[in-house]
Short mmCIF file of C-alpha atoms and ligand atoms in Angstrom, two decimals:
data_model
loop_
_atom_site.label_atom_id
_atom_site.label_comp_id
_atom_site.label_asym_id
_atom_site.label_seq_id
_atom_site.Cartn_x
_atom_site.Cartn_y
_atom_site.Cartn_z
CA MET E 14 -47.57 -68.35 -37.42
CA LYS E 15 -48.67 -69.14 -33.92
CA GLN E 16 -51.38 -71.76 -33.82
CA MET E 17 -54.68 -70.45 -32.48
CA VAL E 18 -56.30 -72.78 -30.04
CA CYS E 19 -59.83 -72.52 -28.76
CA ASP E 20 -61.53 -74.15 -25.83
CA GLN E 21 -63.37 -76.63 -28.03
CA SER E 22 -60.35 -77.88 -29.97
CA VAL E 23 -58.41 -78.39 -26.73
CA LYS E 24 -61.29 -80.44 -25.33
CA GLU E 25 -61.44 -82.59 -28.44
CA ALA E 26 -57.67 -83.09 -28.53
CA TRP E 27 -57.66 -83.93 -24.83
CA GLU E 28 -60.33 -86.62 -25.25
CA LYS E 29 -58.35 -88.20 -28.09
CA PHE E 30 -55.10 -87.93 -26.13
CA LYS E 31 -56.63 -89.56 -23.04
CA LYS E 32 -57.77 -92.58 -25.03
CA LEU E 33 -54.42 -92.88 -26.79
CA ASP E 34 -52.48 -92.50 -23.54
CA GLU E 35 -54.56 -95.21 -21.90
CA LYS E 36 -54.22 -97.55 -24.87
CA ILE E 37 -50.42 -97.19 -24.87
CA THR E 38 -50.33 -97.74 -21.10
CA HIS E 39 -52.33 -100.96 -21.52
CA TYR E 40 -49.91 -102.15 -24.18
CA SER E 41 -46.90 -101.47 -21.98
CA SER E 42 -48.57 -103.14 -19.02
CA VAL E 43 -49.02 -106.31 -21.08
CA THR E 44 -45.50 -106.23 -22.56
CA ALA E 45 -44.12 -105.73 -19.03
CA LEU E 46 -45.95 -108.88 -17.96
CA LEU E 47 -44.53 -110.75 -20.96
CA ASP E 48 -41.01 -109.53 -20.19
CA TRP E 49 -41.40 -110.78 -16.64
CA ASP E 50 -42.65 -114.12 -17.89
CA GLN E 51 -39.65 -114.48 -20.23
CA LYS E 52 -37.24 -113.89 -17.37
CA VAL E 53 -39.02 -115.84 -14.65
CA MET E 54 -41.40 -118.47 -15.98
CA ALA E 55 -41.02 -119.36 -19.66
CA PRO E 56 -39.42 -122.71 -20.51
CA LYS E 57 -36.11 -122.21 -22.31
CA LYS E 58 -37.19 -123.76 -25.59
CA GLY E 59 -40.22 -121.52 -25.95
CA ARG E 60 -38.40 -118.26 -25.40
CA GLN E 61 -37.26 -117.52 -28.94
CA SER E 62 -40.67 -117.59 -30.62
CA PHE E 63 -42.21 -115.85 -27.63
CA SER E 64 -39.60 -113.07 -28.06
CA ASN E 65 -40.87 -112.54 -31.58
CA ALA E 66 -44.43 -112.20 -30.31
CA ILE E 67 -43.33 -109.66 -27.71
CA GLY E 68 -41.43 -107.80 -30.44
CA THR E 69 -44.59 -107.51 -32.53
CA LEU E 70 -46.60 -106.17 -29.62
CA LYS E 71 -43.89 -103.66 -28.67
CA THR E 72 -43.74 -102.42 -32.24
CA GLU E 73 -47.51 -101.78 -32.17
CA GLU E 74 -47.05 -99.85 -28.94
CA PHE E 75 -44.19 -97.84 -30.45
CA LYS E 76 -46.27 -97.03 -33.55
CA LEU E 77 -49.01 -95.56 -31.35
CA MET E 78 -46.48 -93.41 -29.50
CA VAL E 79 -45.11 -91.89 -32.69
CA SER E 80 -48.37 -91.95 -34.69
CA ASP E 81 -49.73 -89.03 -36.69
CA GLU E 82 -52.66 -88.96 -34.30
CA MET E 83 -50.23 -88.49 -31.40
CA ARG E 84 -48.44 -85.74 -33.35
CA ASP E 85 -51.71 -83.91 -34.00
CA VAL E 86 -53.05 -84.03 -30.45
CA LEU E 87 -49.66 -83.13 -28.96
CA SER E 88 -49.34 -80.12 -31.21
CA VAL E 89 -52.67 -78.80 -29.90
CA LEU E 90 -52.13 -79.75 -26.25
CA SER E 91 -48.56 -78.50 -25.94
CA SER E 92 -49.28 -75.06 -27.36
CA SER E 93 -49.03 -72.22 -24.86
CA ASP E 94 -52.74 -71.43 -25.22
CA ALA E 95 -53.84 -74.98 -24.47
CA ILE E 96 -51.84 -75.16 -21.25
CA GLU E 97 -54.30 -72.72 -19.64
CA TYR E 98 -57.02 -75.32 -20.03
CA LEU E 99 -55.06 -78.19 -18.50
CA ASP E 100 -54.36 -78.99 -14.85
CA GLU E 101 -51.01 -80.00 -13.36
CA LYS E 102 -51.56 -83.72 -13.91
CA GLU E 103 -52.74 -83.27 -17.49
CA ILE E 104 -49.77 -81.07 -18.33
CA ALA E 105 -47.42 -83.76 -16.96
CA GLN E 106 -49.20 -86.44 -19.02
CA VAL E 107 -48.67 -84.40 -22.17
CA ARG E 108 -45.03 -83.66 -21.20
CA GLU E 109 -44.23 -87.37 -20.88
CA ARG E 110 -45.68 -88.38 -24.23
CA LYS E 111 -44.23 -85.36 -25.98
CA GLU E 112 -40.70 -86.05 -24.73
CA PHE E 113 -40.84 -89.56 -26.10
CA TYR E 114 -42.46 -88.46 -29.34
CA ASP E 115 -39.90 -85.74 -30.03
CA ARG E 116 -36.96 -87.99 -29.31
CA SER E 117 -38.17 -91.08 -31.16
CA LYS E 118 -39.56 -89.21 -34.12
CA SER E 119 -36.09 -87.91 -34.91
CA ILE E 120 -34.85 -91.45 -35.56
CA PRO E 121 -35.77 -92.92 -38.98
CA PRO E 122 -37.74 -96.18 -38.54
CA LYS E 123 -35.16 -98.14 -40.53
CA MET E 124 -32.40 -97.02 -38.20
CA TYR E 125 -34.54 -97.84 -35.17
CA GLN E 126 -35.11 -101.34 -36.51
CA GLU E 127 -31.39 -101.91 -37.26
CA TYR E 128 -30.46 -100.77 -33.79
CA ALA E 129 -33.05 -103.06 -32.19
CA VAL E 130 -31.57 -106.03 -34.05
CA LEU E 131 -28.02 -104.98 -33.17
CA THR E 132 -28.71 -104.70 -29.45
CA ALA E 133 -30.51 -108.06 -29.39
CA GLN E 134 -27.48 -109.63 -31.08
CA ALA E 135 -25.05 -107.79 -28.80
CA ASN E 136 -26.58 -109.43 -25.77
CA ASP E 137 -25.40 -112.79 -27.12
CA SER E 138 -21.94 -111.57 -28.13
CA TRP E 139 -21.49 -109.91 -24.74
CA GLU E 140 -22.53 -113.09 -22.90
CA GLU E 141 -20.18 -115.18 -25.00
CA ALA E 142 -17.31 -112.71 -24.56
CA ARG E 143 -17.85 -112.65 -20.81
CA ASP E 144 -18.07 -116.45 -20.58
CA LYS E 145 -14.93 -116.93 -22.69
CA ASN E 146 -13.19 -113.97 -21.12
CA ASP E 147 -12.45 -112.48 -24.54
CA PHE E 148 -13.27 -108.81 -25.18
CA SER E 149 -12.63 -109.14 -28.94
CA LEU E 150 -15.87 -111.17 -29.28
CA PHE E 151 -17.92 -108.21 -28.05
CA LYS E 152 -15.82 -105.45 -29.60
CA PRO E 153 -17.43 -105.30 -33.11
CA ASP E 154 -20.96 -105.00 -31.71
CA LEU E 155 -19.94 -102.48 -29.09
CA GLU E 156 -18.21 -100.35 -31.73
CA LYS E 157 -21.46 -100.26 -33.71
CA ILE E 158 -23.52 -99.45 -30.61
CA VAL E 159 -21.25 -96.52 -29.77
CA GLU E 160 -21.45 -95.23 -33.37
CA TYR E 161 -25.26 -95.40 -33.27
CA ASN E 162 -25.33 -93.56 -29.98
CA LYS E 163 -23.13 -90.80 -31.38
CA LYS E 164 -25.69 -90.38 -34.16
CA PHE E 165 -28.66 -90.54 -31.74
CA VAL E 166 -27.11 -87.81 -29.63
CA GLU E 167 -27.05 -85.48 -32.64
CA MET E 168 -30.65 -86.38 -33.48
CA TYR E 169 -31.96 -85.97 -29.92
CA GLY E 170 -30.10 -82.67 -29.61
CA TYR E 171 -28.40 -81.12 -26.59
CA GLU E 172 -27.42 -77.68 -25.35
CA HIS E 173 -23.89 -78.05 -24.01
CA HIS E 174 -22.52 -81.58 -23.86
CA PRO E 175 -23.44 -84.46 -26.20
CA TYR E 176 -23.62 -86.84 -23.22
CA ASP E 177 -26.51 -84.74 -21.82
CA ALA E 178 -28.76 -86.26 -24.48
CA LEU E 179 -28.00 -89.75 -23.16
CA LEU E 180 -28.30 -88.80 -19.49
CA ASN E 181 -31.70 -87.28 -20.14
CA GLN E 182 -33.18 -90.61 -21.16
CA TYR E 183 -32.77 -91.77 -17.57
CA GLU E 184 -32.62 -88.56 -15.54
CA PRO E 185 -34.66 -85.83 -17.22
CA GLY E 186 -32.98 -82.44 -16.89
CA LEU E 187 -29.60 -83.67 -15.70
CA THR E 188 -26.46 -82.35 -17.46
CA VAL E 189 -22.73 -83.05 -17.43
CA GLU E 190 -22.31 -79.50 -16.18
CA LYS E 191 -24.33 -80.32 -13.05
CA LEU E 192 -23.04 -83.85 -12.58
CA ASP E 193 -19.28 -83.28 -12.95
CA PRO E 194 -18.86 -81.17 -9.80
CA LEU E 195 -21.14 -83.48 -7.76
CA PHE E 196 -19.07 -86.51 -8.74
CA ALA E 197 -15.74 -84.67 -8.35
CA ARG E 198 -16.52 -83.80 -4.74
CA LEU E 199 -17.91 -87.25 -3.97
CA ARG E 200 -14.79 -88.82 -5.47
CA GLU E 201 -12.37 -86.67 -3.51
CA LYS E 202 -14.16 -87.34 -0.21
CA SER E 203 -14.64 -91.05 -0.92
CA ILE E 204 -10.98 -91.67 -1.73
CA ASP E 205 -9.87 -89.81 1.38
CA LEU E 206 -12.27 -91.82 3.57
CA LEU E 207 -11.27 -95.08 1.88
CA GLN E 208 -7.60 -94.45 2.64
CA ARG E 209 -8.33 -93.79 6.30
CA ILE E 210 -10.47 -96.95 6.48
CA GLN E 211 -7.70 -99.05 4.95
CA GLN E 212 -5.15 -97.66 7.39
CA SER E 213 -7.36 -98.27 10.43
CA THR E 214 -6.08 -100.83 12.92
CA HIS E 215 -9.68 -101.89 13.58
CA GLN E 216 -11.02 -104.18 10.83
CA PRO E 217 -14.45 -105.88 11.15
CA PRO E 218 -14.63 -109.69 11.19
CA ALA E 219 -15.15 -110.87 7.59
CA GLU E 220 -15.25 -114.63 8.19
CA ILE E 221 -18.88 -114.58 9.44
CA PHE E 222 -20.10 -114.91 5.88
CA GLU E 223 -17.66 -117.61 4.84
CA GLN E 224 -20.23 -120.26 5.78
CA SER E 225 -23.16 -122.02 4.13
CA PHE E 226 -26.66 -120.69 4.77
CA GLY E 227 -29.47 -123.05 3.72
CA VAL E 228 -31.48 -121.69 0.81
CA GLU E 229 -34.87 -122.75 2.22
CA LYS E 230 -34.19 -120.83 5.42
CA GLN E 231 -33.09 -117.80 3.40
CA LYS E 232 -36.36 -117.91 1.48
CA ALA E 233 -38.39 -118.18 4.67
CA PHE E 234 -36.58 -115.20 6.21
CA ASN E 235 -37.20 -113.07 3.11
CA ARG E 236 -40.90 -113.90 3.15
CA TYR E 237 -41.07 -112.98 6.81
CA LEU E 238 -39.26 -109.69 6.18
CA LEU E 239 -41.01 -108.32 3.08
CA PRO E 240 -44.47 -107.53 4.52
CA ILE E 241 -42.93 -105.96 7.64
CA LEU E 242 -40.93 -103.58 5.46
CA GLY E 243 -44.14 -102.47 3.75
CA PHE E 244 -44.12 -104.56 0.57
CA ASP E 245 -47.75 -105.59 -0.01
CA MET E 246 -47.75 -109.29 -0.96
CA LYS E 247 -51.38 -108.92 -2.14
CA ALA E 248 -50.16 -106.37 -4.69
CA GLY E 249 -46.93 -108.08 -5.62
CA ARG E 250 -44.87 -111.25 -5.88
CA LEU E 251 -41.39 -112.46 -5.03
CA ASP E 252 -39.71 -114.89 -7.44
CA GLU E 253 -36.22 -116.12 -8.25
CA THR E 254 -33.95 -115.10 -11.14
CA VAL E 255 -30.22 -115.00 -11.88
CA HIS E 256 -30.28 -111.19 -12.06
CA PRO E 257 -32.69 -109.71 -9.51
CA PHE E 258 -35.04 -106.99 -10.73
CA ALA E 259 -38.36 -105.25 -10.02
CA GLN E 260 -41.06 -105.27 -12.69
CA PRO E 261 -44.24 -103.28 -12.18
CA ILE E 262 -47.24 -104.43 -14.24
CA ASN E 263 -49.38 -101.76 -12.58
CA ASN E 264 -49.41 -100.25 -9.08
CA LYS E 265 -51.32 -103.22 -7.68
CA ASP E 266 -49.19 -105.88 -9.36
CA VAL E 267 -45.51 -105.27 -8.72
CA ARG E 268 -43.19 -108.23 -9.14
CA ILE E 269 -39.75 -108.44 -7.62
CA THR E 270 -37.12 -111.15 -7.86
CA THR E 271 -34.10 -112.26 -5.88
CA ARG E 272 -31.45 -114.98 -6.05
CA TYR E 273 -30.35 -117.41 -3.38
CA GLN E 274 -26.78 -118.63 -3.00
CA GLU E 275 -25.82 -120.95 -0.18
CA LYS E 276 -22.33 -119.44 0.09
CA ASN E 277 -23.53 -115.86 -0.04
CA VAL E 278 -26.37 -115.09 2.36
CA ARG E 279 -25.90 -111.34 1.88
CA ALA E 280 -26.87 -111.46 -1.82
CA ALA E 281 -30.47 -112.53 -1.20
CA LEU E 282 -30.86 -110.64 2.05
CA PHE E 283 -29.86 -107.20 0.79
CA GLY E 284 -30.92 -107.92 -2.80
CA THR E 285 -34.48 -108.55 -1.60
CA ILE E 286 -34.57 -105.44 0.59
CA HIS E 287 -33.25 -103.45 -2.39
CA GLU E 288 -35.89 -104.71 -4.82
CA ALA E 289 -38.57 -104.25 -2.15
CA GLY E 290 -37.61 -100.55 -2.12
CA HIS E 291 -38.33 -100.35 -5.85
CA GLY E 292 -41.52 -102.36 -5.38
CA ILE E 293 -42.95 -100.33 -2.49
CA TYR E 294 -42.39 -97.16 -4.54
CA GLU E 295 -44.51 -98.51 -7.41
CA GLN E 296 -47.20 -99.91 -5.10
CA ASN E 297 -47.69 -96.52 -3.49
CA ILE E 298 -48.15 -94.43 -6.60
CA SER E 299 -51.54 -92.74 -6.56
CA ASP E 300 -54.42 -94.58 -8.26
CA GLU E 301 -55.35 -91.34 -10.02
CA PHE E 302 -52.44 -91.99 -12.45
CA GLU E 303 -53.83 -95.34 -13.58
CA GLY E 304 -53.96 -95.60 -17.36
CA THR E 305 -51.39 -92.82 -17.85
CA ALA E 306 -47.64 -92.56 -18.41
CA LEU E 307 -47.35 -91.08 -14.91
CA LEU E 308 -47.91 -94.45 -13.20
CA THR E 309 -44.20 -95.09 -12.57
CA GLY E 310 -41.24 -93.57 -10.74
CA ALA E 311 -40.01 -90.03 -11.43
CA SER E 312 -36.69 -91.18 -12.91
CA TYR E 313 -34.12 -93.98 -12.71
CA GLY E 314 -32.18 -91.99 -10.11
CA ILE E 315 -35.21 -91.36 -7.90
CA HIS E 316 -36.23 -95.01 -8.25
CA GLU E 317 -32.77 -96.11 -7.20
CA SER E 318 -32.92 -93.73 -4.24
CA GLN E 319 -35.89 -95.68 -2.90
CA SER E 320 -34.16 -99.05 -3.21
CA ARG E 321 -30.88 -97.76 -1.75
CA PHE E 322 -32.68 -95.99 1.05
CA LEU E 323 -34.32 -99.20 2.17
CA GLU E 324 -31.29 -101.42 1.51
CA ASN E 325 -28.58 -99.19 3.00
CA MET E 326 -29.92 -96.34 5.11
CA VAL E 327 -32.48 -98.66 6.75
CA GLY E 328 -31.30 -102.25 6.07
CA ARG E 329 -27.62 -101.71 6.87
CA SER E 330 -28.28 -99.56 9.95
CA LYS E 331 -27.47 -100.72 13.47
CA GLU E 332 -31.07 -100.14 14.59
CA PHE E 333 -32.45 -102.43 11.91
CA TRP E 334 -30.45 -105.34 13.22
CA THR E 335 -31.23 -104.53 16.84
CA PHE E 336 -34.66 -105.86 15.98
CA PHE E 337 -33.95 -108.35 13.21
CA TYR E 338 -30.66 -109.94 14.25
CA PRO E 339 -32.18 -112.12 17.01
CA LYS E 340 -34.74 -113.27 14.39
CA LEU E 341 -32.03 -114.03 11.86
CA GLN E 342 -30.18 -115.99 14.54
CA GLU E 343 -33.34 -118.07 15.06
CA TYR E 344 -33.26 -118.97 11.37
CA PHE E 345 -29.52 -119.71 11.39
CA PRO E 346 -28.59 -120.83 14.93
CA SER E 347 -25.52 -122.84 13.95
CA GLN E 348 -24.06 -120.13 11.70
CA LEU E 349 -24.89 -117.04 13.76
CA GLY E 350 -25.69 -118.33 17.26
CA GLN E 351 -22.24 -117.40 18.52
CA VAL E 352 -21.80 -114.20 16.49
CA SER E 353 -22.56 -110.97 18.36
CA GLU E 354 -24.95 -108.37 16.95
CA GLU E 355 -22.13 -105.82 16.81
CA ASP E 356 -19.85 -108.16 14.83
CA PHE E 357 -22.68 -108.93 12.44
CA TYR E 358 -23.45 -105.23 11.96
CA GLN E 359 -19.81 -104.45 11.25
CA ALA E 360 -19.44 -107.40 8.90
CA ILE E 361 -22.36 -106.29 6.71
CA ASN E 362 -20.68 -102.90 6.42
CA ILE E 363 -17.15 -103.96 5.50
CA VAL E 364 -15.48 -101.56 3.07
CA LYS E 365 -13.07 -103.12 0.62
CA PRO E 366 -12.24 -102.30 -3.00
CA THR E 367 -13.42 -105.19 -5.19
CA MET E 368 -13.64 -105.82 -8.94
CA ILE E 369 -17.40 -106.23 -9.32
CA ARG E 370 -19.72 -103.22 -9.09
CA VAL E 371 -22.83 -105.10 -7.97
CA GLU E 372 -20.96 -106.57 -5.01
CA ALA E 373 -19.37 -103.28 -3.93
CA ASP E 374 -19.94 -101.69 -0.51
CA GLU E 375 -21.70 -98.35 -0.01
CA LEU E 376 -18.48 -96.33 -0.20
CA THR E 377 -16.57 -97.87 -3.12
CA TYR E 378 -19.74 -98.39 -5.17
CA ASN E 379 -19.77 -94.80 -6.41
CA LEU E 380 -16.15 -95.07 -7.58
CA HIS E 381 -17.21 -97.95 -9.86
CA ILE E 382 -19.89 -95.68 -11.31
CA MET E 383 -17.50 -92.79 -11.91
CA ILE E 384 -15.20 -95.06 -13.94
CA ARG E 385 -18.10 -95.97 -16.23
CA TYR E 386 -19.25 -92.35 -16.45
CA GLU E 387 -15.78 -91.12 -17.47
CA ILE E 388 -15.47 -93.86 -20.07
CA GLU E 389 -18.91 -93.24 -21.57
CA LYS E 390 -18.26 -89.52 -21.90
CA GLY E 391 -14.96 -90.32 -23.61
CA LEU E 392 -16.63 -92.74 -26.04
CA ILE E 393 -19.34 -90.26 -27.02
CA MET E 394 -16.83 -87.42 -27.43
CA GLY E 395 -14.62 -89.68 -29.58
CA GLU E 396 -11.77 -89.34 -27.09
CA ILE E 397 -11.80 -93.04 -26.24
CA GLU E 398 -11.93 -95.87 -28.77
CA VAL E 399 -13.69 -99.15 -28.07
CA LYS E 400 -10.57 -101.17 -28.92
CA ASP E 401 -8.69 -99.52 -26.04
CA LEU E 402 -11.42 -100.16 -23.45
CA PRO E 403 -9.86 -103.11 -21.58
CA GLU E 404 -6.66 -101.13 -20.94
CA ILE E 405 -8.48 -97.92 -20.07
CA TRP E 406 -10.76 -99.84 -17.73
CA ASN E 407 -7.85 -101.36 -15.87
CA ALA E 408 -6.01 -98.06 -15.65
CA LYS E 409 -9.08 -96.39 -14.16
CA MET E 410 -9.61 -99.24 -11.69
CA LYS E 411 -6.03 -98.72 -10.54
CA GLU E 412 -6.54 -94.97 -10.29
CA TYR E 413 -9.92 -95.03 -8.50
CA LEU E 414 -9.81 -98.24 -6.46
CA GLY E 415 -6.17 -99.25 -6.38
CA ILE E 416 -6.79 -102.70 -7.83
CA VAL E 417 -6.48 -104.14 -11.35
CA PRO E 418 -8.73 -106.87 -12.79
CA LYS E 419 -6.89 -109.98 -13.93
CA THR E 420 -9.44 -110.81 -16.60
CA ALA E 421 -11.81 -108.90 -18.90
CA SER E 422 -14.75 -110.78 -17.37
CA GLU E 423 -14.10 -109.27 -13.97
CA GLY E 424 -13.24 -105.96 -15.65
CA VAL E 425 -14.71 -104.28 -18.69
CA LEU E 426 -17.12 -107.14 -19.52
CA GLN E 427 -18.88 -107.39 -16.15
CA ASP E 428 -21.98 -105.26 -16.84
CA VAL E 429 -24.81 -105.94 -19.27
CA HIS E 430 -25.66 -102.24 -19.85
CA TRP E 431 -23.54 -101.42 -22.91
CA SER E 432 -24.83 -104.48 -24.75
CA PHE E 433 -28.39 -103.12 -24.71
CA GLY E 434 -27.18 -99.63 -25.58
CA GLY E 435 -27.73 -98.26 -22.09
CA LEU E 436 -25.12 -95.51 -22.29
CA GLY E 437 -26.10 -92.78 -19.83
CA TYR E 438 -27.68 -95.28 -17.43
CA PHE E 439 -24.88 -95.83 -14.90
CA PRO E 440 -24.96 -92.39 -13.22
CA SER E 441 -28.53 -93.21 -12.03
CA TYR E 442 -27.09 -95.62 -9.46
CA SER E 443 -24.93 -93.00 -7.77
CA LEU E 444 -27.67 -90.41 -8.12
CA GLY E 445 -29.82 -92.87 -6.18
CA ASN E 446 -27.26 -92.90 -3.36
CA LEU E 447 -27.05 -89.11 -3.37
CA TYR E 448 -30.83 -88.61 -3.36
CA ALA E 449 -31.24 -91.27 -0.66
CA ALA E 450 -28.80 -89.53 1.70
CA GLN E 451 -30.48 -86.17 1.12
CA LEU E 452 -33.89 -87.71 1.85
CA LEU E 453 -32.47 -89.34 4.98
CA ASN E 454 -31.38 -85.93 6.23
CA THR E 455 -34.91 -84.56 5.73
CA ILE E 456 -36.81 -87.54 7.13
CA LYS E 457 -34.68 -87.49 10.30
CA LYS E 458 -35.75 -83.87 10.86
CA GLU E 459 -39.43 -84.37 10.06
CA CYS E 460 -39.69 -87.74 11.75
CA PRO E 461 -37.50 -87.44 14.88
CA ASP E 462 -38.28 -91.02 15.96
CA PHE E 463 -36.90 -92.37 12.67
CA TYR E 464 -34.33 -94.72 14.23
CA HIS E 465 -36.67 -95.69 17.04
CA HIS E 466 -39.23 -96.81 14.43
CA ILE E 467 -36.57 -98.93 12.73
CA GLU E 468 -35.36 -100.45 15.97
CA THR E 469 -38.94 -101.52 16.79
CA ALA E 470 -39.64 -102.68 13.19
CA ASN E 471 -42.46 -100.16 12.91
CA PHE E 472 -42.13 -99.06 9.30
CA THR E 473 -45.59 -97.52 8.93
CA ASN E 474 -44.54 -93.94 9.69
CA ILE E 475 -41.45 -94.16 7.49
CA GLN E 476 -43.39 -95.60 4.57
CA THR E 477 -46.12 -93.00 5.04
CA TRP E 478 -43.50 -90.25 4.86
CA LEU E 479 -42.01 -91.72 1.69
CA LYS E 480 -45.47 -92.16 0.18
CA THR E 481 -46.52 -88.62 1.02
CA ASN E 482 -43.32 -87.00 -0.23
CA ILE E 483 -42.16 -89.24 -3.08
CA HIS E 484 -44.15 -92.35 -3.99
CA GLN E 485 -47.68 -91.01 -4.49
CA TYR E 486 -46.56 -88.52 -7.16
CA GLY E 487 -45.32 -91.11 -9.66
CA LYS E 488 -43.94 -89.22 -12.63
CA LEU E 489 -45.96 -86.04 -11.95
CA TYR E 490 -42.84 -84.03 -11.12
CA THR E 491 -39.39 -84.01 -12.69
CA PRO E 492 -36.63 -85.39 -10.41
CA ASN E 493 -35.31 -81.91 -9.74
CA GLN E 494 -38.76 -80.54 -8.83
CA LEU E 495 -39.36 -83.50 -6.56
CA ILE E 496 -36.11 -83.26 -4.60
CA ILE E 497 -36.55 -79.50 -4.14
CA LYS E 498 -40.17 -79.94 -3.07
CA THR E 499 -39.24 -82.61 -0.52
CA THR E 500 -35.88 -81.45 0.85
CA GLY E 501 -35.96 -77.72 0.05
CA GLU E 502 -32.87 -77.75 -2.16
CA GLU E 503 -31.29 -79.18 -5.28
CA LEU E 504 -29.25 -82.35 -5.17
CA ASN E 505 -26.30 -81.79 -2.84
CA THR E 506 -23.34 -84.17 -2.37
CA ASP E 507 -22.74 -83.08 1.22
CA TYR E 508 -25.46 -85.35 2.64
CA LEU E 509 -23.97 -88.55 1.28
CA VAL E 510 -20.44 -87.48 2.22
CA GLU E 511 -21.59 -86.73 5.76
CA TYR E 512 -23.55 -89.99 6.04
CA LEU E 513 -20.58 -92.10 4.90
CA GLU E 514 -18.15 -90.20 7.12
CA ASN E 515 -20.34 -90.66 10.24
CA LYS E 516 -21.13 -94.27 9.60
CA TYR E 517 -17.65 -95.51 8.83
CA SER E 518 -15.90 -93.35 11.44
CA LYS E 519 -17.78 -95.35 14.05
CA ILE E 520 -17.38 -98.77 12.44
CA TYR E 521 -13.68 -98.34 11.69
CA GLN E 522 -12.97 -96.26 14.80
CA LEU E 523 -11.40 -93.45 12.77
ZN1 ZN P 18 -32.08 -100.94 -8.13
#
């Protein structure tokens, strides 16, 4: 029987929901701060017992999200009658909590607990396997993780493809059916372009970066750059970690990290611009979402589009360095004093198949992602077994990039994602590139002085456009709604293909 809902009961349920939503948001804000502290500040010896404390707090947060009280208020607020009483923002708030409730409630608490222990343990076995270059040390844990995920997929439910259930955790609404043709076209065009680049007689000068760049100078340059790009240092921080990341505590406290290597000036330079893109997104989410689940980015893919947009479409453009290269030369006169702006621009855009995803250029990066996507689908469908992964990995590297890793560490063991159970995560990175190129196409039309703003380091108009069209909305819209609202169409591979073709045709004189 359909539940009858009256005005009064909706009001009561809404009041309860609002308090619960806010309480959960406060918990996650605090656990986010603790996570950041573990990665950035905590002394090594204190980390273990601190982890236990964080675990306790996260369990309390989880209990609230799947509580009977949550079930009761959601059942009232998500009924078709209640929706008439709620506005757009309130409906989105309910949608977010309901999605999590439905998914998590399907997993028995005992299983959830076992999986949490397994993934914590797998982080160690993965690290050890990678350090010792021995896949067999990680294999038993990975086999268990894949088995759990096969079960989760059945519990979460899906319409067409089991992998959809995993994708949806990161990119709500995305399916294999939609993604396969996007990736197929991107792959075909990327491989064709890559071949032409490799055959070109013009190759940019790579030796520019085979020099030492003092770490203190790198830090100073990053601190000079961040506020100009639009990252508000009064609502954020920049720290150092081995693996750079962005951690929002709330929209006025967004913490990003970077890493400095003397022999690799590009890592900190573009790593910082990348994380700043994530950070600026979070800082510009509307204050009206404070204390709700909507105070974060629309999806992993949309988030990544903001970091890639700033890192690549802006930070690796010619116009960007028209302004900033003379400054960078001031910081590094002996290394770059004699290097022309054009050579520098070409060198930061060198395309070359390499083993490691995180170091890949804009073109080959997506091929790394497709390898992982194909493998994950195979694992979930039972078509690929974990024991065969090193061989399958190498075969796919050969097929997609034309190179074969010599060791498991530079092959199948390079990424942390599978150890924490993040199957379904990888496509977000390429989605980010696709969204970013589509947004670039729109911003160039709506903001005709786009490249002039970059060349004069005037980022206000660009950031205002991003804030107005993407950032302010937080999680109010689904990724698909957001991209249609902003660009007038669904995600379309053509924009990235066109962007890559134009950019590299000039650099490689194709
Ligand atoms: Zn990112």
